[in-house]
Amino acid sequence: MTDKISYNSYLKVNTLLDLQSPESQKKGKEAHDEMLFIIIHQTYELWFKQILHELNSVLSMFKGNYVQEKNLGTVISRFDRIIEIQKVLVSQITILETMTPMDFLEFRDLLTPSSGFQSAQFRLIENKLGMTYKDRIQYGKKRYNKFLNTKESDLVLNSENEPSLFTLLEMWLERTPFLQMDDFDFWTSYKKSVDIMINNDLKHIKSNIELDEQTMKNSLNQYKSIKHTYNALFDEQKYIKLQNDGYRRLSQKATLGALFIQLYRDEPVLQLPHKLLTQLVNIDHLFTSWRNRHRLLVYRMIGVKIGTGGSSGHSYLKKTSDKHSIFSDIANLSTYIIPRSLLPELPTTIKQQLGFFFTYGK
Ligand code: HEM
């Protein structure tokens, strides 16, 4: 007769609770806080596993020439789950902050040269989201995967070569319908609205008596560069230059697709795509928040000492929180958003296609 399934057998609780073996205990000088240090890292790894589980399923739904409309709802609920997990990842740092730097020093040296830098799952998440090797902040003289064992390194390298969420999203956005509309020149109307908005903003800056001469000059210069990026949005050569200079990553076509979705988010067919773009910005921001919280934790624990993995510690981590975002081009679309009142009216035929069948279908 087989044993009935139980809480313990199903969750393998005994095995799980057997997985914490503090180094300080093995050395016969137990450091009380090492248990917390181990458990918190293990819970992070479990949540990373769940994030990868969700991410892999989303990636498989994005592959192919089109994303099945009916899958979009599932993609969005998987992203919702990732976002909620990320909030936990950020907030649980405070639990570790109940450990003081002095308590940490009781066992820190026993951990050298291990480091969070060797978290293969963290690297997989980064790569699957769309981090590229050339965009990585350099860490020591070795390639980042060389800090992992052979099996993990192979996994991480494979993930560099697979289509990432960024790449699949770009392809999906490039396929956005309605960018070319037979007899309606949407982008010319949009450009006119942008000109009105920028001229309005400039008028406000020039008439703001609170601004001193230098601040006004800076603001006007800033608008010069905003105008330049607006122009580049519609000029292939200028856009490619922005990309080559590292100011943009997303292709021009995908950017226009995303912008169209952002501008006409109220149209029924675009509501889910708009939600999805917002989620990607949230996922990016939450990882940046985690990187920032972790960096502050590190500063609090070890100041500016080098990390156990051998990096410059806090300074390396600060650079990653500034530079390691993936979907900043989507967040940056806000630069191009115009007020609803200036939004060009779409022709009825297009509005019909963007609406629900029962509203426009008869
Ligand atoms: C006392 C607490 C902690 C300290 C002092 C600390 C310190 C550091 C340092 C100095 C680095 C840079 C690499 C190195 O030289 O080692 C690093 C990287 C890292 N740590 Fe922590 N860490 C702590 C807690 C955590 C926790 C709880 C996690 C959860 C998983 C974590 C995950 C990571 C990851 C993923 C990296 C790589 C970041 C990157 O390369 O972008 N760390 N940590």
PDB file of C-alpha atoms in Angstrom, residues 219-326:
ATOM      1  CA  SER A 219      15.281  74.453 -19.608  1.00  0.00           C
ATOM      2  CA  LEU A 220      15.276  75.934 -23.114  1.00  0.00           C
ATOM      3  CA  ASN A 221      18.327  73.843 -24.026  1.00  0.00           C
ATOM      4  CA  GLN A 222      16.564  70.779 -22.680  1.00  0.00           C
ATOM      5  CA  TYR A 223      13.683  71.501 -25.044  1.00  0.00           C
ATOM      6  CA  LYS A 224      16.132  71.750 -27.929  1.00  0.00           C
ATOM      7  CA  SER A 225      17.176  68.178 -27.221  1.00  0.00           C
ATOM      8  CA  ILE A 226      13.533  67.073 -26.765  1.00  0.00           C
ATOM      9  CA  LYS A 227      12.761  68.579 -30.214  1.00  0.00           C
ATOM     10  CA  HIS A 228      15.754  66.734 -31.610  1.00  0.00           C
ATOM     11  CA  THR A 229      14.544  63.372 -30.293  1.00  0.00           C
ATOM     12  CA  TYR A 230      11.021  64.106 -31.591  1.00  0.00           C
ATOM     13  CA  ASN A 231      12.446  64.753 -35.048  1.00  0.00           C
ATOM     14  CA  ALA A 232      14.578  61.628 -34.838  1.00  0.00           C
ATOM     15  CA  LEU A 233      11.475  59.575 -34.099  1.00  0.00           C
ATOM     16  CA  PHE A 234      10.281  60.087 -37.671  1.00  0.00           C
ATOM     17  CA  ASP A 235      13.625  60.178 -39.449  1.00  0.00           C
ATOM     18  CA  GLU A 236      15.197  56.761 -39.954  1.00  0.00           C
ATOM     19  CA  GLN A 237      18.788  57.999 -40.275  1.00  0.00           C
ATOM     20  CA  LYS A 238      18.572  60.254 -37.204  1.00  0.00           C
ATOM     21  CA  TYR A 239      16.949  57.448 -35.234  1.00  0.00           C
ATOM     22  CA  ILE A 240      19.691  54.986 -36.193  1.00  0.00           C
ATOM     23  CA  LYS A 241      22.252  57.534 -34.996  1.00  0.00           C
ATOM     24  CA  LEU A 242      20.477  57.726 -31.617  1.00  0.00           C
ATOM     25  CA  GLN A 243      20.658  53.928 -31.470  1.00  0.00           C
ATOM     26  CA  ASN A 244      24.333  53.827 -32.457  1.00  0.00           C
ATOM     27  CA  ASP A 245      25.165  56.470 -29.844  1.00  0.00           C
ATOM     28  CA  GLY A 246      23.482  54.291 -27.203  1.00  0.00           C
ATOM     29  CA  TYR A 247      20.522  56.600 -26.536  1.00  0.00           C
ATOM     30  CA  ARG A 248      17.938  54.155 -27.856  1.00  0.00           C
ATOM     31  CA  ARG A 249      17.754  50.378 -28.040  1.00  0.00           C
ATOM     32  CA  LEU A 250      14.228  49.690 -29.324  1.00  0.00           C
ATOM     33  CA  SER A 251      13.863  49.903 -33.136  1.00  0.00           C
ATOM     34  CA  GLN A 252      12.155  52.943 -34.653  1.00  0.00           C
ATOM     35  CA  LYS A 253       9.248  50.844 -35.954  1.00  0.00           C
ATOM     36  CA  ALA A 254       8.678  49.200 -32.564  1.00  0.00           C
ATOM     37  CA  THR A 255       8.893  52.584 -30.837  1.00  0.00           C
ATOM     38  CA  LEU A 256       6.206  54.005 -33.131  1.00  0.00           C
ATOM     39  CA  GLY A 257       4.057  50.926 -32.457  1.00  0.00           C
ATOM     40  CA  ALA A 258       4.451  51.363 -28.712  1.00  0.00           C
ATOM     41  CA  LEU A 259       3.746  55.074 -28.972  1.00  0.00           C
ATOM     42  CA  PHE A 260       0.546  54.431 -30.924  1.00  0.00           C
ATOM     43  CA  ILE A 261      -0.564  51.995 -28.211  1.00  0.00           C
ATOM     44  CA  GLN A 262       0.241  54.524 -25.483  1.00  0.00           C
ATOM     45  CA  LEU A 263      -1.582  57.336 -27.255  1.00  0.00           C
ATOM     46  CA  TYR A 264      -4.742  55.377 -28.074  1.00  0.00           C
ATOM     47  CA  ARG A 265      -4.793  53.273 -24.882  1.00  0.00           C
ATOM     48  CA  ASP A 266      -8.474  54.113 -24.355  1.00  0.00           C
ATOM     49  CA  GLU A 267      -9.506  52.199 -27.496  1.00  0.00           C
ATOM     50  CA  PRO A 268     -10.746  48.733 -26.443  1.00  0.00           C
ATOM     51  CA  VAL A 269      -8.334  46.703 -28.600  1.00  0.00           C
ATOM     52  CA  LEU A 270      -5.330  48.597 -27.223  1.00  0.00           C
ATOM     53  CA  GLN A 271      -6.188  48.385 -23.541  1.00  0.00           C
ATOM     54  CA  LEU A 272      -4.405  45.070 -22.910  1.00  0.00           C
ATOM     55  CA  PRO A 273      -1.318  45.993 -24.982  1.00  0.00           C
ATOM     56  CA  HIS A 274      -1.135  49.239 -22.999  1.00  0.00           C
ATOM     57  CA  LYS A 275      -1.395  47.351 -19.713  1.00  0.00           C
ATOM     58  CA  LEU A 276       1.409  45.051 -20.872  1.00  0.00           C
ATOM     59  CA  LEU A 277       3.712  47.973 -21.680  1.00  0.00           C
ATOM     60  CA  THR A 278       2.989  49.486 -18.264  1.00  0.00           C
ATOM     61  CA  GLN A 279       3.829  46.157 -16.611  1.00  0.00           C
ATOM     62  CA  LEU A 280       7.201  45.979 -18.366  1.00  0.00           C
ATOM     63  CA  VAL A 281       8.062  49.419 -17.042  1.00  0.00           C
ATOM     64  CA  ASN A 282       6.963  48.256 -13.573  1.00  0.00           C
ATOM     65  CA  ILE A 283       9.086  45.094 -13.768  1.00  0.00           C
ATOM     66  CA  ASP A 284      12.085  47.171 -14.802  1.00  0.00           C
ATOM     67  CA  HIS A 285      11.505  49.725 -12.034  1.00  0.00           C
ATOM     68  CA  LEU A 286      11.062  47.023  -9.400  1.00  0.00           C
ATOM     69  CA  PHE A 287      14.380  45.390 -10.348  1.00  0.00           C
ATOM     70  CA  THR A 288      16.000  48.822 -10.178  1.00  0.00           C
ATOM     71  CA  SER A 289      14.395  49.292  -6.736  1.00  0.00           C
ATOM     72  CA  TRP A 290      15.755  45.925  -5.646  1.00  0.00           C
ATOM     73  CA  ARG A 291      19.233  46.815  -6.922  1.00  0.00           C
ATOM     74  CA  ASN A 292      19.045  50.117  -5.053  1.00  0.00           C
ATOM     75  CA  ARG A 293      17.783  48.574  -1.819  1.00  0.00           C
ATOM     76  CA  HIS A 294      20.421  45.833  -2.016  1.00  0.00           C
ATOM     77  CA  ARG A 295      23.131  48.439  -2.675  1.00  0.00           C
ATOM     78  CA  LEU A 296      22.035  50.454   0.385  1.00  0.00           C
ATOM     79  CA  LEU A 297      21.983  47.272   2.459  1.00  0.00           C
ATOM     80  CA  VAL A 298      25.531  46.503   1.309  1.00  0.00           C
ATOM     81  CA  TYR A 299      26.660  50.025   2.170  1.00  0.00           C
ATOM     82  CA  ARG A 300      25.097  49.679   5.593  1.00  0.00           C
ATOM     83  CA  MET A 301      26.742  46.286   6.193  1.00  0.00           C
ATOM     84  CA  ILE A 302      30.225  46.733   4.759  1.00  0.00           C
ATOM     85  CA  GLY A 303      30.533  50.444   3.879  1.00  0.00           C
ATOM     86  CA  VAL A 304      32.953  50.822   0.989  1.00  0.00           C
ATOM     87  CA  LYS A 305      34.882  47.601   1.641  1.00  0.00           C
ATOM     88  CA  ILE A 306      35.253  45.250  -1.337  1.00  0.00           C
ATOM     89  CA  GLY A 307      32.674  42.465  -1.758  1.00  0.00           C
ATOM     90  CA  THR A 308      33.299  38.836  -0.809  1.00  0.00           C
ATOM     91  CA  GLY A 309      33.156  38.155  -4.562  1.00  0.00           C
ATOM     92  CA  GLY A 310      35.962  40.679  -5.043  1.00  0.00           C
ATOM     93  CA  SER A 311      34.095  43.551  -6.731  1.00  0.00           C
ATOM     94  CA  SER A 312      34.386  47.190  -5.713  1.00  0.00           C
ATOM     95  CA  GLY A 313      31.211  46.381  -3.733  1.00  0.00           C
ATOM     96  CA  HIS A 314      28.959  49.391  -3.306  1.00  0.00           C
ATOM     97  CA  SER A 315      30.393  51.326  -6.265  1.00  0.00           C
ATOM     98  CA  TYR A 316      29.897  48.372  -8.680  1.00  0.00           C
ATOM     99  CA  LEU A 317      26.355  47.866  -7.394  1.00  0.00           C
ATOM    100  CA  LYS A 318      25.515  51.559  -7.781  1.00  0.00           C
ATOM    101  CA  LYS A 319      26.529  51.427 -11.442  1.00  0.00           C
ATOM    102  CA  THR A 320      24.315  48.368 -12.031  1.00  0.00           C
ATOM    103  CA  SER A 321      21.268  50.116 -10.537  1.00  0.00           C
ATOM    104  CA  ASP A 322      21.889  53.107 -12.806  1.00  0.00           C
ATOM    105  CA  LYS A 323      22.549  51.138 -15.991  1.00  0.00           C
ATOM    106  CA  HIS A 324      20.980  47.685 -15.875  1.00  0.00           C
ATOM    107  CA  SER A 325      17.470  48.517 -16.997  1.00  0.00           C
ATOM    108  CA  ILE A 326      15.934  46.836 -20.020  1.00  0.00           C
TER     109      ILE A 326
END
